Amino acid sequence: MKPLRKAVLPVAGLGTRVLPATKSIPKEMLPIVDRPAVQYVVDEAREAGIEHIVFVTGRAKSAIEDYFDRAFELETILRGKGKQDVLDALAKVLPEPGTMSFVRQQAPLGLGHAIWCARDIIGDEPFAVLLPDVLIQGKPGCLRQMVEVYEDKGGNIIAVDEVPREDVGQYGVIDPKTQDGRIIEMRGMVEKPDIEDAPSNLKITGRYILQPEVLGLLENQETGAGGEVQLTDAMARLMKSQPFFALQYEGADFDCGNRLGYLRAITHYALKHETLGERARMMFEEALK
Ligand code: G1P
């Protein structure tokens, strides 16, 4: 079994559900308390042992690349002012040289197409996919929990979670066969089903560990839900020839791609913040009076 070293973060999406906030900044750079959303996802990947991150970007997304680079002018000014604590905070989020790649998805053809755009950098290795719209609070992080299952079982692993029945049409949904604790074997999966056709209320949450063969399937994947090339459809095909497991992870997920989900993420992360949490709680209580 090849070790899991690489992760793909698809960040080409336009963020239309949070406009106008995202008109001139990528949605992945919206702050959650004191860090951009993408930082939480990169931290989750690093905690799970990921060494190299491939961002699939698009036009108007260069702020993400700049965020993970040195900022010499800023650093010079901060040094001149003796702001060592801020410099230390900046140094902490700087990746090791050569541990991030950026490829462009030139047209919005779907999540499956975005992942396929990373194929040359992924090569012949298993890889993780983390959708940066989705933040997951978990201890250990969701991908770390998945890696533990992967090291035991191999194959492909996706994170799933229950959603209210009326929401299944917004997600990829699995068709469960058998369950052993938190690990589920599946018959199949379907992207954005009609409520009456949904095989369960277990949604695919946006964390995946996949074998490289899925990239070959994406190469000739027909368009599916929404007229887009869907990762779910390629995984459903891969499932016929490889072991595939779903993990009901422990933790809470927040969809920052919509306004209420974003707000929910901010309140939860503020309350859990190591230095601001207590004062945030007092502020929320005050605001509710
Ligand atoms: C994507 C996936 C879907 C998954 C969802 C999680 O959908 O295609 O299977 O359930 O993310 O947020 P999207 O939100 O891009 O429409």
GROMACS .gro file of C-alpha atoms and ligand atoms in nm, residues 17 111 131 133-134 170-173 190-192 203-206 208 228 230-232 235 255, ligand 1:
model
   39
   17ARG     CA    1  -2.365   3.210  -0.295
  111LEU     CA    2  -1.561   1.903  -0.929
  131LEU     CA    3  -1.324   2.067  -0.031
  133ASP     CA    4  -1.589   2.521   0.143
  134VAL     CA    5  -1.642   2.265   0.415
  170GLN     CA    6  -2.781   1.934  -0.227
  171TYR     CA    7  -2.521   1.661  -0.182
  172GLY     CA    8  -2.365   1.339  -0.299
  173VAL     CA    9  -2.548   1.060  -0.109
  190VAL     CA   10  -2.540   0.923  -0.632
  191GLU     CA   11  -2.488   1.296  -0.682
  192LYS     CA   12  -2.772   1.531  -0.589
  203LYS     CA   13  -2.420   1.291   0.259
  204ILE     CA   14  -2.066   1.292   0.124
  205THR     CA   15  -1.905   1.562   0.336
  206GLY     CA   16  -1.611   1.680   0.125
  208TYR     CA   17  -1.188   1.183   0.032
  228GLU     CA   18  -2.099   1.895  -1.470
  230GLN     CA   19  -1.903   1.479  -1.107
  231LEU     CA   20  -1.641   1.317  -0.883
  232THR     CA   21  -1.924   1.113  -0.728
  235MET     CA   22  -1.617   0.711  -0.761
  255ASP     CA   23  -2.052   2.480   0.478
  290G1P     C1   24  -1.980   1.869  -0.372
  290G1P     C2   25  -1.986   1.720  -0.409
  290G1P     C3   26  -2.094   1.651  -0.325
  290G1P     C4   27  -2.070   1.674  -0.178
  290G1P     C5   28  -2.060   1.825  -0.149
  290G1P     C6   29  -2.019   1.848  -0.004
  290G1P     O1   30  -2.097   1.930  -0.416
  290G1P     O2   31  -2.012   1.707  -0.546
  290G1P     O3   32  -2.095   1.514  -0.353
  290G1P     O4   33  -2.174   1.616  -0.102
  290G1P     O5   34  -1.963   1.888  -0.233
  290G1P     O6   35  -2.027   1.983   0.028
  290G1P     P1   36  -2.108   2.091  -0.437
  290G1P     O7   37  -2.127   2.149  -0.301
  290G1P     O8   38  -1.981   2.135  -0.501
  290G1P     O9   39  -2.226   2.113  -0.524
   0.00000   0.00000   0.00000
